[in-house]
Amino acid sequence: MNESVSRPTAADAAELLARVRARRPRVHCLMNSVVQKFTADGITAVGAIPSMTSSLDEIADFVARADVLTVNLGTLDAERRHVIRIAVDMANAGGKPWILDPVHCDYSPGRLAFARDLIALGPTVVRGNRAEMALIGEVRASLAIETGPVDHLSDGSVQVTVENGHVWMAGVTGTGCLSGGVIAAFLAVEGNALKAAAAALATTGVAAELAAPEARGPGSFGIAFLDTLASLSADDLLKHARIRHATA
C-alpha cells in the first residue's frame, strides 16, 4: 500500500476542500427527511451542489447526473427501499462512489437486514455510530467509519482517527447526516476513500470547534456551524485538524 496516499493529513484536508470548491461536484442524497435542508446547506457551504429528490420517477435521472450518492436509512418505508435500490444500481452501473449510513439499524431487524443487503452491493463507505457498526460487523470491501466523539476509520490495512468536533454537534439534529454529505462531496474529487473521508470529517470537525465560541447554545451553534463551514480556510485546517494514524 502506498503510504503517502493512504495516510491522510491536515494538508490533504486543505487541498481537498479547495478541490471541492473549484470543481463543485453534484451530490445526490437519499436523506432522512427530517434533516434534508440542513444537510443540503452544509453540502452547499463546502462548495458542492446537493440534490435531494426521492421520487421513484426521477431517481435514476438524478443519480445519472450526480457525481456521488449518499444513502441514509433514517426515514425508511417500502417506496424508499425501492428508490434506494434503483439509486444504488445506477451508481454502481456508472462507477460512481456511494455512501451508506445505516441509521438505526440497531432498532429494527428488518432495517438491519436491508442495510446488510445494501452492503453486499459494495458501497465505497459505510458510516455509523458505535451501536450500528457493531451490528453491521466487518465491512470487507468498503471503508468503515465509526462516528462518535472521536471518529474511527479503517480500510482494512490502515486505521485513522479524526479527533475534531464539539459536543454541541450532538445537540443539533442532522450534523451527522451533514457530515455524510460532506464526505460524499470529498469522495467526488478524491478516489482514495480513506483520504477523502478523513479530510471531510476534519473539515466538519474543525468548523464545529471554531463555530462554538460564536454560539450561545445548540440553536445558534447550528447557524454558526454553517457560516464557519462556508468560510473555512486552508490555514484553519492546517492549524486545527487532528488526524492520527495506526496500522491495523
JSON list of C-alpha atoms in Angstrom, two decimals:
[
{"chain": "A", "resi": 1, "resn": "MET", "atom": "CA", "xyz": [0.00, 0.00, 0.00]},
{"chain": "A", "resi": 2, "resn": "ASN", "atom": "CA", "xyz": [1.25, 3.47, -0.88]},
{"chain": "A", "resi": 3, "resn": "GLU", "atom": "CA", "xyz": [1.81, 5.12, 2.49]},
{"chain": "A", "resi": 4, "resn": "SER", "atom": "CA", "xyz": [1.73, 8.68, 1.07]},
{"chain": "A", "resi": 5, "resn": "VAL", "atom": "CA", "xyz": [-1.70, 8.09, -0.43]},
{"chain": "A", "resi": 6, "resn": "SER", "atom": "CA", "xyz": [-3.36, 6.06, 2.30]},
{"chain": "A", "resi": 7, "resn": "ARG", "atom": "CA", "xyz": [-2.32, 8.12, 5.33]},
{"chain": "A", "resi": 8, "resn": "PRO", "atom": "CA", "xyz": [-4.31, 11.37, 5.24]},
{"chain": "A", "resi": 9, "resn": "THR", "atom": "CA", "xyz": [-3.05, 14.62, 6.74]},
{"chain": "A", "resi": 10, "resn": "ALA", "atom": "CA", "xyz": [-4.28, 18.10, 7.57]},
{"chain": "A", "resi": 11, "resn": "ALA", "atom": "CA", "xyz": [-2.64, 19.26, 4.34]},
{"chain": "A", "resi": 12, "resn": "ASP", "atom": "CA", "xyz": [-4.78, 16.76, 2.43]},
{"chain": "A", "resi": 13, "resn": "ALA", "atom": "CA", "xyz": [-7.90, 18.18, 4.09]},
{"chain": "A", "resi": 14, "resn": "ALA", "atom": "CA", "xyz": [-6.96, 21.69, 2.99]},
{"chain": "A", "resi": 15, "resn": "GLU", "atom": "CA", "xyz": [-6.20, 20.54, -0.55]},
{"chain": "A", "resi": 16, "resn": "LEU", "atom": "CA", "xyz": [-9.41, 18.54, -0.94]},
{"chain": "A", "resi": 17, "resn": "LEU", "atom": "CA", "xyz": [-11.60, 21.34, 0.39]},
{"chain": "A", "resi": 18, "resn": "ALA", "atom": "CA", "xyz": [-10.08, 23.61, -2.24]},
{"chain": "A", "resi": 19, "resn": "ARG", "atom": "CA", "xyz": [-10.68, 20.95, -4.89]},
{"chain": "A", "resi": 20, "resn": "VAL", "atom": "CA", "xyz": [-14.35, 20.61, -3.92]},
{"chain": "A", "resi": 21, "resn": "ARG", "atom": "CA", "xyz": [-14.82, 24.37, -4.09]},
{"chain": "A", "resi": 22, "resn": "ALA", "atom": "CA", "xyz": [-13.16, 24.50, -7.51]},
{"chain": "A", "resi": 23, "resn": "ARG", "atom": "CA", "xyz": [-14.99, 21.54, -9.09]},
{"chain": "A", "resi": 24, "resn": "ARG", "atom": "CA", "xyz": [-18.41, 21.91, -7.42]},
{"chain": "A", "resi": 25, "resn": "PRO", "atom": "CA", "xyz": [-19.36, 18.22, -7.60]},
{"chain": "A", "resi": 26, "resn": "ARG", "atom": "CA", "xyz": [-23.01, 17.13, -7.62]},
{"chain": "A", "resi": 27, "resn": "VAL", "atom": "CA", "xyz": [-24.04, 15.11, -4.56]},
{"chain": "A", "resi": 28, "resn": "HIS", "atom": "CA", "xyz": [-27.34, 13.24, -4.68]},
{"chain": "A", "resi": 29, "resn": "CYS", "atom": "CA", "xyz": [-28.74, 12.49, -1.24]},
{"chain": "A", "resi": 30, "resn": "LEU", "atom": "CA", "xyz": [-31.36, 9.94, -0.26]},
{"chain": "A", "resi": 31, "resn": "MET", "atom": "CA", "xyz": [-31.53, 11.53, 3.11]},
{"chain": "A", "resi": 32, "resn": "ASN", "atom": "CA", "xyz": [-33.51, 11.36, 6.31]},
{"chain": "A", "resi": 33, "resn": "SER", "atom": "CA", "xyz": [-36.41, 13.70, 5.55]},
{"chain": "A", "resi": 34, "resn": "VAL", "atom": "CA", "xyz": [-36.01, 15.43, 8.93]},
{"chain": "A", "resi": 35, "resn": "VAL", "atom": "CA", "xyz": [-32.57, 16.81, 8.02]},
{"chain": "A", "resi": 36, "resn": "GLN", "atom": "CA", "xyz": [-32.69, 17.44, 4.28]},
{"chain": "A", "resi": 37, "resn": "LYS", "atom": "CA", "xyz": [-32.37, 21.23, 4.41]},
{"chain": "A", "resi": 38, "resn": "PHE", "atom": "CA", "xyz": [-29.56, 21.25, 6.99]},
{"chain": "A", "resi": 39, "resn": "THR", "atom": "CA", "xyz": [-27.65, 18.62, 5.01]},
{"chain": "A", "resi": 40, "resn": "ALA", "atom": "CA", "xyz": [-28.17, 20.48, 1.74]},
{"chain": "A", "resi": 41, "resn": "ASP", "atom": "CA", "xyz": [-26.99, 23.71, 3.37]},
{"chain": "A", "resi": 42, "resn": "GLY", "atom": "CA", "xyz": [-23.83, 22.00, 4.61]},
{"chain": "A", "resi": 43, "resn": "ILE", "atom": "CA", "xyz": [-23.03, 20.47, 1.22]},
{"chain": "A", "resi": 44, "resn": "THR", "atom": "CA", "xyz": [-23.54, 23.88, -0.37]},
{"chain": "A", "resi": 45, "resn": "ALA", "atom": "CA", "xyz": [-21.35, 25.53, 2.29]},
{"chain": "A", "resi": 46, "resn": "VAL", "atom": "CA", "xyz": [-18.32, 23.44, 1.31]},
{"chain": "A", "resi": 47, "resn": "GLY", "atom": "CA", "xyz": [-18.89, 24.28, -2.36]},
{"chain": "A", "resi": 48, "resn": "ALA", "atom": "CA", "xyz": [-20.70, 21.22, -3.74]},
{"chain": "A", "resi": 49, "resn": "ILE", "atom": "CA", "xyz": [-24.17, 21.03, -5.30]},
{"chain": "A", "resi": 50, "resn": "PRO", "atom": "CA", "xyz": [-26.81, 18.94, -3.48]},
{"chain": "A", "resi": 51, "resn": "SER", "atom": "CA", "xyz": [-29.94, 17.30, -4.85]},
{"chain": "A", "resi": 52, "resn": "MET", "atom": "CA", "xyz": [-32.48, 15.57, -2.66]},
{"chain": "A", "resi": 53, "resn": "THR", "atom": "CA", "xyz": [-35.32, 14.02, -4.65]},
{"chain": "A", "resi": 54, "resn": "SER", "atom": "CA", "xyz": [-36.55, 10.56, -3.67]},
{"chain": "A", "resi": 55, "resn": "SER", "atom": "CA", "xyz": [-39.17, 10.39, -6.40]},
{"chain": "A", "resi": 56, "resn": "LEU", "atom": "CA", "xyz": [-39.44, 6.95, -7.95]},
{"chain": "A", "resi": 57, "resn": "ASP", "atom": "CA", "xyz": [-39.98, 8.57, -11.36]},
{"chain": "A", "resi": 58, "resn": "GLU", "atom": "CA", "xyz": [-36.89, 10.78, -11.13]},
{"chain": "A", "resi": 59, "resn": "ILE", "atom": "CA", "xyz": [-34.28, 8.96, -9.09]},
{"chain": "A", "resi": 60, "resn": "ALA", "atom": "CA", "xyz": [-32.49, 7.29, -11.99]},
{"chain": "A", "resi": 61, "resn": "ASP", "atom": "CA", "xyz": [-32.12, 10.59, -13.85]},
{"chain": "A", "resi": 62, "resn": "PHE", "atom": "CA", "xyz": [-30.84, 12.45, -10.79]},
{"chain": "A", "resi": 63, "resn": "VAL", "atom": "CA", "xyz": [-28.25, 9.78, -9.90]},
{"chain": "A", "resi": 64, "resn": "ALA", "atom": "CA", "xyz": [-27.13, 9.70, -13.54]},
{"chain": "A", "resi": 65, "resn": "ARG", "atom": "CA", "xyz": [-26.37, 13.45, -13.33]},
{"chain": "A", "resi": 66, "resn": "ALA", "atom": "CA", "xyz": [-24.69, 13.24, -9.92]},
{"chain": "A", "resi": 67, "resn": "ASP", "atom": "CA", "xyz": [-21.02, 12.60, -9.22]},
{"chain": "A", "resi": 68, "resn": "VAL", "atom": "CA", "xyz": [-21.66, 10.72, -5.98]},
{"chain": "A", "resi": 69, "resn": "LEU", "atom": "CA", "xyz": [-24.56, 9.23, -4.00]},
{"chain": "A", "resi": 70, "resn": "THR", "atom": "CA", "xyz": [-25.21, 9.14, -0.28]},
{"chain": "A", "resi": 71, "resn": "VAL", "atom": "CA", "xyz": [-27.87, 6.81, 1.16]},
{"chain": "A", "resi": 72, "resn": "ASN", "atom": "CA", "xyz": [-29.25, 7.40, 4.65]},
{"chain": "A", "resi": 73, "resn": "LEU", "atom": "CA", "xyz": [-31.77, 4.96, 6.15]},
{"chain": "A", "resi": 74, "resn": "GLY", "atom": "CA", "xyz": [-33.18, 7.45, 8.67]},
{"chain": "A", "resi": 75, "resn": "THR", "atom": "CA", "xyz": [-36.74, 7.59, 7.30]},
{"chain": "A", "resi": 76, "resn": "LEU", "atom": "CA", "xyz": [-37.47, 4.29, 5.62]},
{"chain": "A", "resi": 77, "resn": "ASP", "atom": "CA", "xyz": [-40.59, 2.80, 4.05]},
{"chain": "A", "resi": 78, "resn": "ALA", "atom": "CA", "xyz": [-41.37, 0.38, 1.21]},
{"chain": "A", "resi": 79, "resn": "GLU", "atom": "CA", "xyz": [-41.17, 3.01, -1.53]},
{"chain": "A", "resi": 80, "resn": "ARG", "atom": "CA", "xyz": [-37.95, 4.46, -0.15]},
{"chain": "A", "resi": 81, "resn": "ARG", "atom": "CA", "xyz": [-36.40, 0.97, -0.16]},
{"chain": "A", "resi": 82, "resn": "HIS", "atom": "CA", "xyz": [-37.32, 0.61, -3.84]},
{"chain": "A", "resi": 83, "resn": "VAL", "atom": "CA", "xyz": [-35.88, 4.03, -4.66]},
{"chain": "A", "resi": 84, "resn": "ILE", "atom": "CA", "xyz": [-32.65, 3.24, -2.78]},
{"chain": "A", "resi": 85, "resn": "ARG", "atom": "CA", "xyz": [-32.12, 0.05, -4.75]},
{"chain": "A", "resi": 86, "resn": "ILE", "atom": "CA", "xyz": [-32.61, 1.89, -8.06]},
{"chain": "A", "resi": 87, "resn": "ALA", "atom": "CA", "xyz": [-30.21, 4.62, -6.97]},
{"chain": "A", "resi": 88, "resn": "VAL", "atom": "CA", "xyz": [-27.54, 2.17, -5.86]},
{"chain": "A", "resi": 89, "resn": "ASP", "atom": "CA", "xyz": [-27.85, 0.18, -9.09]},
{"chain": "A", "resi": 90, "resn": "MET", "atom": "CA", "xyz": [-27.44, 3.39, -11.09]},
{"chain": "A", "resi": 91, "resn": "ALA", "atom": "CA", "xyz": [-24.39, 4.46, -9.07]},
{"chain": "A", "resi": 92, "resn": "ASN", "atom": "CA", "xyz": [-22.77, 1.06, -9.47]},
{"chain": "A", "resi": 93, "resn": "ALA", "atom": "CA", "xyz": [-23.54, 0.94, -13.19]},
{"chain": "A", "resi": 94, "resn": "GLY", "atom": "CA", "xyz": [-21.96, 4.37, -13.61]},
{"chain": "A", "resi": 95, "resn": "GLY", "atom": "CA", "xyz": [-18.91, 3.54, -11.50]},
{"chain": "A", "resi": 96, "resn": "LYS", "atom": "CA", "xyz": [-19.80, 6.28, -9.04]},
{"chain": "A", "resi": 97, "resn": "PRO", "atom": "CA", "xyz": [-18.85, 6.24, -5.35]},
{"chain": "A", "resi": 98, "resn": "TRP", "atom": "CA", "xyz": [-21.65, 5.92, -2.83]},
{"chain": "A", "resi": 99, "resn": "ILE", "atom": "CA", "xyz": [-22.02, 6.02, 0.93]},
{"chain": "A", "resi": 100, "resn": "LEU", "atom": "CA", "xyz": [-24.33, 4.04, 3.19]},
{"chain": "A", "resi": 101, "resn": "ASP", "atom": "CA", "xyz": [-25.38, 5.42, 6.57]},
{"chain": "A", "resi": 102, "resn": "PRO", "atom": "CA", "xyz": [-27.35, 2.56, 8.22]},
{"chain": "A", "resi": 103, "resn": "VAL", "atom": "CA", "xyz": [-29.20, 4.84, 10.65]},
{"chain": "A", "resi": 104, "resn": "HIS", "atom": "CA", "xyz": [-31.00, 2.99, 13.47]},
{"chain": "A", "resi": 105, "resn": "CYS", "atom": "CA", "xyz": [-30.20, -0.45, 12.07]},
{"chain": "A", "resi": 106, "resn": "ASP", "atom": "CA", "xyz": [-29.84, -1.39, 15.74]},
{"chain": "A", "resi": 107, "resn": "TYR", "atom": "CA", "xyz": [-33.54, -0.57, 16.30]},
{"chain": "A", "resi": 108, "resn": "SER", "atom": "CA", "xyz": [-35.12, -2.90, 13.76]},
{"chain": "A", "resi": 109, "resn": "PRO", "atom": "CA", "xyz": [-34.19, -6.39, 12.46]},
{"chain": "A", "resi": 110, "resn": "GLY", "atom": "CA", "xyz": [-35.76, -5.54, 9.10]},
{"chain": "A", "resi": 111, "resn": "ARG", "atom": "CA", "xyz": [-33.70, -2.38, 8.79]},
{"chain": "A", "resi": 112, "resn": "LEU", "atom": "CA", "xyz": [-30.54, -4.27, 9.71]},
{"chain": "A", "resi": 113, "resn": "ALA", "atom": "CA", "xyz": [-31.27, -6.91, 7.06]},
{"chain": "A", "resi": 114, "resn": "PHE", "atom": "CA", "xyz": [-31.81, -4.20, 4.45]},
{"chain": "A", "resi": 115, "resn": "ALA", "atom": "CA", "xyz": [-28.55, -2.49, 5.44]},
{"chain": "A", "resi": 116, "resn": "ARG", "atom": "CA", "xyz": [-26.67, -5.76, 5.05]},
{"chain": "A", "resi": 117, "resn": "ASP", "atom": "CA", "xyz": [-28.26, -6.31, 1.62]},
{"chain": "A", "resi": 118, "resn": "LEU", "atom": "CA", "xyz": [-27.03, -2.88, 0.57]},
{"chain": "A", "resi": 119, "resn": "ILE", "atom": "CA", "xyz": [-23.54, -3.52, 1.93]},
{"chain": "A", "resi": 120, "resn": "ALA", "atom": "CA", "xyz": [-23.37, -6.61, -0.27]},
{"chain": "A", "resi": 121, "resn": "LEU", "atom": "CA", "xyz": [-23.76, -4.25, -3.26]},
{"chain": "A", "resi": 122, "resn": "GLY", "atom": "CA", "xyz": [-20.42, -2.62, -2.48]},
{"chain": "A", "resi": 123, "resn": "PRO", "atom": "CA", "xyz": [-20.70, 0.88, -1.02]},
{"chain": "A", "resi": 124, "resn": "THR", "atom": "CA", "xyz": [-17.50, 2.91, -1.06]},
{"chain": "A", "resi": 125, "resn": "VAL", "atom": "CA", "xyz": [-18.06, 3.93, 2.57]},
{"chain": "A", "resi": 126, "resn": "VAL", "atom": "CA", "xyz": [-20.20, 2.59, 5.40]},
{"chain": "A", "resi": 127, "resn": "ARG", "atom": "CA", "xyz": [-20.54, 5.01, 8.32]},
{"chain": "A", "resi": 128, "resn": "GLY", "atom": "CA", "xyz": [-22.48, 4.66, 11.54]},
{"chain": "A", "resi": 129, "resn": "ASN", "atom": "CA", "xyz": [-22.30, 5.11, 15.27]},
{"chain": "A", "resi": 130, "resn": "ARG", "atom": "CA", "xyz": [-20.80, 2.52, 17.59]},
{"chain": "A", "resi": 131, "resn": "ALA", "atom": "CA", "xyz": [-24.02, 0.53, 18.10]},
{"chain": "A", "resi": 132, "resn": "GLU", "atom": "CA", "xyz": [-24.82, 0.48, 14.38]},
{"chain": "A", "resi": 133, "resn": "MET", "atom": "CA", "xyz": [-21.33, -0.54, 13.30]},
{"chain": "A", "resi": 134, "resn": "ALA", "atom": "CA", "xyz": [-21.12, -3.23, 15.98]},
{"chain": "A", "resi": 135, "resn": "LEU", "atom": "CA", "xyz": [-24.19, -4.90, 14.49]},
{"chain": "A", "resi": 136, "resn": "ILE", "atom": "CA", "xyz": [-23.01, -4.42, 10.90]},
{"chain": "A", "resi": 137, "resn": "GLY", "atom": "CA", "xyz": [-19.74, -6.12, 11.78]},
{"chain": "A", "resi": 138, "resn": "GLU", "atom": "CA", "xyz": [-16.75, -6.35, 9.46]},
{"chain": "A", "resi": 139, "resn": "VAL", "atom": "CA", "xyz": [-17.09, -4.46, 6.20]},
{"chain": "A", "resi": 140, "resn": "ARG", "atom": "CA", "xyz": [-14.62, -6.11, 3.85]},
{"chain": "A", "resi": 141, "resn": "ALA", "atom": "CA", "xyz": [-14.93, -4.18, 0.60]},
{"chain": "A", "resi": 142, "resn": "SER", "atom": "CA", "xyz": [-15.72, -0.71, 1.98]},
{"chain": "A", "resi": 143, "resn": "LEU", "atom": "CA", "xyz": [-14.16, 1.95, 4.13]},
{"chain": "A", "resi": 144, "resn": "ALA", "atom": "CA", "xyz": [-15.70, 1.58, 7.59]},
{"chain": "A", "resi": 145, "resn": "ILE", "atom": "CA", "xyz": [-16.30, 4.68, 9.73]},
{"chain": "A", "resi": 146, "resn": "GLU", "atom": "CA", "xyz": [-17.46, 4.53, 13.34]},
{"chain": "A", "resi": 147, "resn": "THR", "atom": "CA", "xyz": [-18.60, 8.00, 14.34]},
{"chain": "A", "resi": 148, "resn": "GLY", "atom": "CA", "xyz": [-18.52, 9.44, 17.84]},
{"chain": "A", "resi": 149, "resn": "PRO", "atom": "CA", "xyz": [-16.59, 12.00, 19.91]},
{"chain": "A", "resi": 150, "resn": "VAL", "atom": "CA", "xyz": [-13.61, 10.57, 18.03]},
{"chain": "A", "resi": 151, "resn": "ASP", "atom": "CA", "xyz": [-14.25, 9.18, 14.55]},
{"chain": "A", "resi": 152, "resn": "HIS", "atom": "CA", "xyz": [-12.55, 5.87, 13.70]},
{"chain": "A", "resi": 153, "resn": "LEU", "atom": "CA", "xyz": [-11.85, 4.98, 10.07]},
{"chain": "A", "resi": 154, "resn": "SER", "atom": "CA", "xyz": [-10.42, 1.74, 8.69]},
{"chain": "A", "resi": 155, "resn": "ASP", "atom": "CA", "xyz": [-9.83, 0.48, 5.17]},
{"chain": "A", "resi": 156, "resn": "GLY", "atom": "CA", "xyz": [-8.70, -2.91, 6.46]},
{"chain": "A", "resi": 157, "resn": "SER", "atom": "CA", "xyz": [-4.99, -2.01, 6.35]},
{"chain": "A", "resi": 158, "resn": "VAL", "atom": "CA", "xyz": [-4.75, 1.44, 7.88]},
{"chain": "A", "resi": 159, "resn": "GLN", "atom": "CA", "xyz": [-6.70, 2.88, 10.81]},
{"chain": "A", "resi": 160, "resn": "VAL", "atom": "CA", "xyz": [-7.20, 6.61, 11.18]},
{"chain": "A", "resi": 161, "resn": "THR", "atom": "CA", "xyz": [-8.86, 8.65, 13.89]},
{"chain": "A", "resi": 162, "resn": "VAL", "atom": "CA", "xyz": [-10.19, 12.17, 13.46]},
{"chain": "A", "resi": 163, "resn": "GLU", "atom": "CA", "xyz": [-10.37, 13.91, 16.82]},
{"chain": "A", "resi": 164, "resn": "ASN", "atom": "CA", "xyz": [-12.04, 17.18, 15.82]},
{"chain": "A", "resi": 165, "resn": "GLY", "atom": "CA", "xyz": [-15.58, 18.17, 16.76]},
{"chain": "A", "resi": 166, "resn": "HIS", "atom": "CA", "xyz": [-17.64, 19.78, 19.50]},
{"chain": "A", "resi": 167, "resn": "VAL", "atom": "CA", "xyz": [-20.20, 18.48, 21.99]},
{"chain": "A", "resi": 168, "resn": "TRP", "atom": "CA", "xyz": [-22.89, 20.75, 20.54]},
{"chain": "A", "resi": 169, "resn": "MET", "atom": "CA", "xyz": [-22.83, 18.73, 17.33]},
{"chain": "A", "resi": 170, "resn": "ALA", "atom": "CA", "xyz": [-24.82, 16.09, 19.22]},
{"chain": "A", "resi": 171, "resn": "GLY", "atom": "CA", "xyz": [-27.41, 18.71, 20.14]},
{"chain": "A", "resi": 172, "resn": "VAL", "atom": "CA", "xyz": [-28.23, 19.71, 16.55]},
{"chain": "A", "resi": 173, "resn": "THR", "atom": "CA", "xyz": [-30.27, 17.18, 14.61]},
{"chain": "A", "resi": 174, "resn": "GLY", "atom": "CA", "xyz": [-28.57, 16.38, 11.33]},
{"chain": "A", "resi": 175, "resn": "THR", "atom": "CA", "xyz": [-24.90, 17.17, 11.95]},
{"chain": "A", "resi": 176, "resn": "GLY", "atom": "CA", "xyz": [-24.02, 13.52, 11.35]},
{"chain": "A", "resi": 177, "resn": "CYS", "atom": "CA", "xyz": [-26.10, 13.40, 8.18]},
{"chain": "A", "resi": 178, "resn": "LEU", "atom": "CA", "xyz": [-24.47, 16.64, 7.05]},
{"chain": "A", "resi": 179, "resn": "SER", "atom": "CA", "xyz": [-21.02, 15.17, 7.61]},
{"chain": "A", "resi": 180, "resn": "GLY", "atom": "CA", "xyz": [-22.02, 12.21, 5.45]},
{"chain": "A", "resi": 181, "resn": "GLY", "atom": "CA", "xyz": [-22.93, 14.63, 2.68]},
{"chain": "A", "resi": 182, "resn": "VAL", "atom": "CA", "xyz": [-19.57, 16.37, 3.03]},
{"chain": "A", "resi": 183, "resn": "ILE", "atom": "CA", "xyz": [-17.77, 13.02, 2.88]},
{"chain": "A", "resi": 184, "resn": "ALA", "atom": "CA", "xyz": [-19.67, 12.35, -0.36]},
{"chain": "A", "resi": 185, "resn": "ALA", "atom": "CA", "xyz": [-18.55, 15.71, -1.80]},
{"chain": "A", "resi": 186, "resn": "PHE", "atom": "CA", "xyz": [-14.92, 14.91, -0.99]},
{"chain": "A", "resi": 187, "resn": "LEU", "atom": "CA", "xyz": [-15.25, 11.41, -2.49]},
{"chain": "A", "resi": 188, "resn": "ALA", "atom": "CA", "xyz": [-16.37, 13.02, -5.73]},
{"chain": "A", "resi": 189, "resn": "VAL", "atom": "CA", "xyz": [-12.96, 14.69, -6.13]},
{"chain": "A", "resi": 190, "resn": "GLU", "atom": "CA", "xyz": [-10.68, 12.10, -4.48]},
{"chain": "A", "resi": 191, "resn": "GLY", "atom": "CA", "xyz": [-10.51, 8.43, -5.41]},
{"chain": "A", "resi": 192, "resn": "ASN", "atom": "CA", "xyz": [-8.89, 7.30, -2.17]},
{"chain": "A", "resi": 193, "resn": "ALA", "atom": "CA", "xyz": [-11.83, 6.86, 0.21]},
{"chain": "A", "resi": 194, "resn": "LEU", "atom": "CA", "xyz": [-9.75, 6.95, 3.40]},
{"chain": "A", "resi": 195, "resn": "LYS", "atom": "CA", "xyz": [-8.13, 10.25, 2.44]},
{"chain": "A", "resi": 196, "resn": "ALA", "atom": "CA", "xyz": [-11.44, 11.77, 1.30]},
{"chain": "A", "resi": 197, "resn": "ALA", "atom": "CA", "xyz": [-13.39, 10.73, 4.40]},
{"chain": "A", "resi": 198, "resn": "ALA", "atom": "CA", "xyz": [-10.73, 11.75, 6.91]},
{"chain": "A", "resi": 199, "resn": "ALA", "atom": "CA", "xyz": [-10.39, 15.13, 5.20]},
{"chain": "A", "resi": 200, "resn": "ALA", "atom": "CA", "xyz": [-14.16, 15.65, 5.22]},
{"chain": "A", "resi": 201, "resn": "LEU", "atom": "CA", "xyz": [-14.55, 14.71, 8.88]},
{"chain": "A", "resi": 202, "resn": "ALA", "atom": "CA", "xyz": [-11.67, 17.00, 9.82]},
{"chain": "A", "resi": 203, "resn": "THR", "atom": "CA", "xyz": [-13.35, 19.79, 7.84]},
{"chain": "A", "resi": 204, "resn": "THR", "atom": "CA", "xyz": [-16.68, 19.47, 9.64]},
{"chain": "A", "resi": 205, "resn": "GLY", "atom": "CA", "xyz": [-14.98, 18.90, 12.99]},
{"chain": "A", "resi": 206, "resn": "VAL", "atom": "CA", "xyz": [-12.74, 21.95, 12.75]},
{"chain": "A", "resi": 207, "resn": "ALA", "atom": "CA", "xyz": [-15.69, 24.05, 11.60]},
{"chain": "A", "resi": 208, "resn": "ALA", "atom": "CA", "xyz": [-17.64, 22.93, 14.68]},
{"chain": "A", "resi": 209, "resn": "GLU", "atom": "CA", "xyz": [-14.78, 23.82, 17.02]},
{"chain": "A", "resi": 210, "resn": "LEU", "atom": "CA", "xyz": [-14.35, 27.27, 15.50]},
{"chain": "A", "resi": 211, "resn": "ALA", "atom": "CA", "xyz": [-18.11, 27.93, 15.46]},
{"chain": "A", "resi": 212, "resn": "ALA", "atom": "CA", "xyz": [-18.75, 27.04, 19.10]},
{"chain": "A", "resi": 213, "resn": "PRO", "atom": "CA", "xyz": [-17.30, 30.25, 20.65]},
{"chain": "A", "resi": 214, "resn": "GLU", "atom": "CA", "xyz": [-19.66, 32.28, 18.44]},
{"chain": "A", "resi": 215, "resn": "ALA", "atom": "CA", "xyz": [-22.76, 30.45, 19.72]},
{"chain": "A", "resi": 216, "resn": "ARG", "atom": "CA", "xyz": [-24.86, 30.57, 22.89]},
{"chain": "A", "resi": 217, "resn": "GLY", "atom": "CA", "xyz": [-26.25, 27.04, 22.57]},
{"chain": "A", "resi": 218, "resn": "PRO", "atom": "CA", "xyz": [-27.27, 24.39, 20.05]},
{"chain": "A", "resi": 219, "resn": "GLY", "atom": "CA", "xyz": [-29.69, 26.66, 18.17]},
{"chain": "A", "resi": 220, "resn": "SER", "atom": "CA", "xyz": [-27.24, 29.43, 17.40]},
{"chain": "A", "resi": 221, "resn": "PHE", "atom": "CA", "xyz": [-24.49, 26.83, 17.02]},
{"chain": "A", "resi": 222, "resn": "GLY", "atom": "CA", "xyz": [-26.23, 25.28, 14.00]},
{"chain": "A", "resi": 223, "resn": "ILE", "atom": "CA", "xyz": [-26.17, 28.64, 12.20]},
{"chain": "A", "resi": 224, "resn": "ALA", "atom": "CA", "xyz": [-22.60, 29.44, 13.26]},
{"chain": "A", "resi": 225, "resn": "PHE", "atom": "CA", "xyz": [-21.50, 25.97, 12.14]},
{"chain": "A", "resi": 226, "resn": "LEU", "atom": "CA", "xyz": [-22.82, 26.54, 8.59]},
{"chain": "A", "resi": 227, "resn": "ASP", "atom": "CA", "xyz": [-21.29, 30.02, 8.47]},
{"chain": "A", "resi": 228, "resn": "THR", "atom": "CA", "xyz": [-17.92, 28.69, 9.59]},
{"chain": "A", "resi": 229, "resn": "LEU", "atom": "CA", "xyz": [-18.04, 25.77, 7.19]},
{"chain": "A", "resi": 230, "resn": "ALA", "atom": "CA", "xyz": [-18.59, 28.21, 4.31]},
{"chain": "A", "resi": 231, "resn": "SER", "atom": "CA", "xyz": [-15.69, 30.45, 5.33]},
{"chain": "A", "resi": 232, "resn": "LEU", "atom": "CA", "xyz": [-13.26, 27.74, 6.49]},
{"chain": "A", "resi": 233, "resn": "SER", "atom": "CA", "xyz": [-9.74, 28.32, 5.20]},
{"chain": "A", "resi": 234, "resn": "ALA", "atom": "CA", "xyz": [-6.80, 26.09, 4.41]},
{"chain": "A", "resi": 235, "resn": "ASP", "atom": "CA", "xyz": [-4.96, 27.72, 7.30]},
{"chain": "A", "resi": 236, "resn": "ASP", "atom": "CA", "xyz": [-7.79, 26.77, 9.68]},
{"chain": "A", "resi": 237, "resn": "LEU", "atom": "CA", "xyz": [-7.39, 23.11, 8.71]},
{"chain": "A", "resi": 238, "resn": "LEU", "atom": "CA", "xyz": [-3.60, 23.16, 8.82]},
{"chain": "A", "resi": 239, "resn": "LYS", "atom": "CA", "xyz": [-3.71, 24.67, 12.33]},
{"chain": "A", "resi": 240, "resn": "HIS", "atom": "CA", "xyz": [-6.53, 22.65, 13.87]},
{"chain": "A", "resi": 241, "resn": "ALA", "atom": "CA", "xyz": [-7.10, 19.31, 12.09]},
{"chain": "A", "resi": 242, "resn": "ARG", "atom": "CA", "xyz": [-6.19, 16.36, 14.33]},
{"chain": "A", "resi": 243, "resn": "ILE", "atom": "CA", "xyz": [-5.83, 13.24, 12.17]},
{"chain": "A", "resi": 244, "resn": "ARG", "atom": "CA", "xyz": [-3.99, 10.30, 13.74]},
{"chain": "A", "resi": 245, "resn": "HIS", "atom": "CA", "xyz": [-2.77, 7.05, 12.15]},
{"chain": "A", "resi": 246, "resn": "ALA", "atom": "CA", "xyz": [-2.17, 3.47, 13.24]},
{"chain": "A", "resi": 247, "resn": "THR", "atom": "CA", "xyz": [-1.52, 0.27, 11.29]},
{"chain": "A", "resi": 248, "resn": "ALA", "atom": "CA", "xyz": [-4.44, -2.18, 11.59]}
]
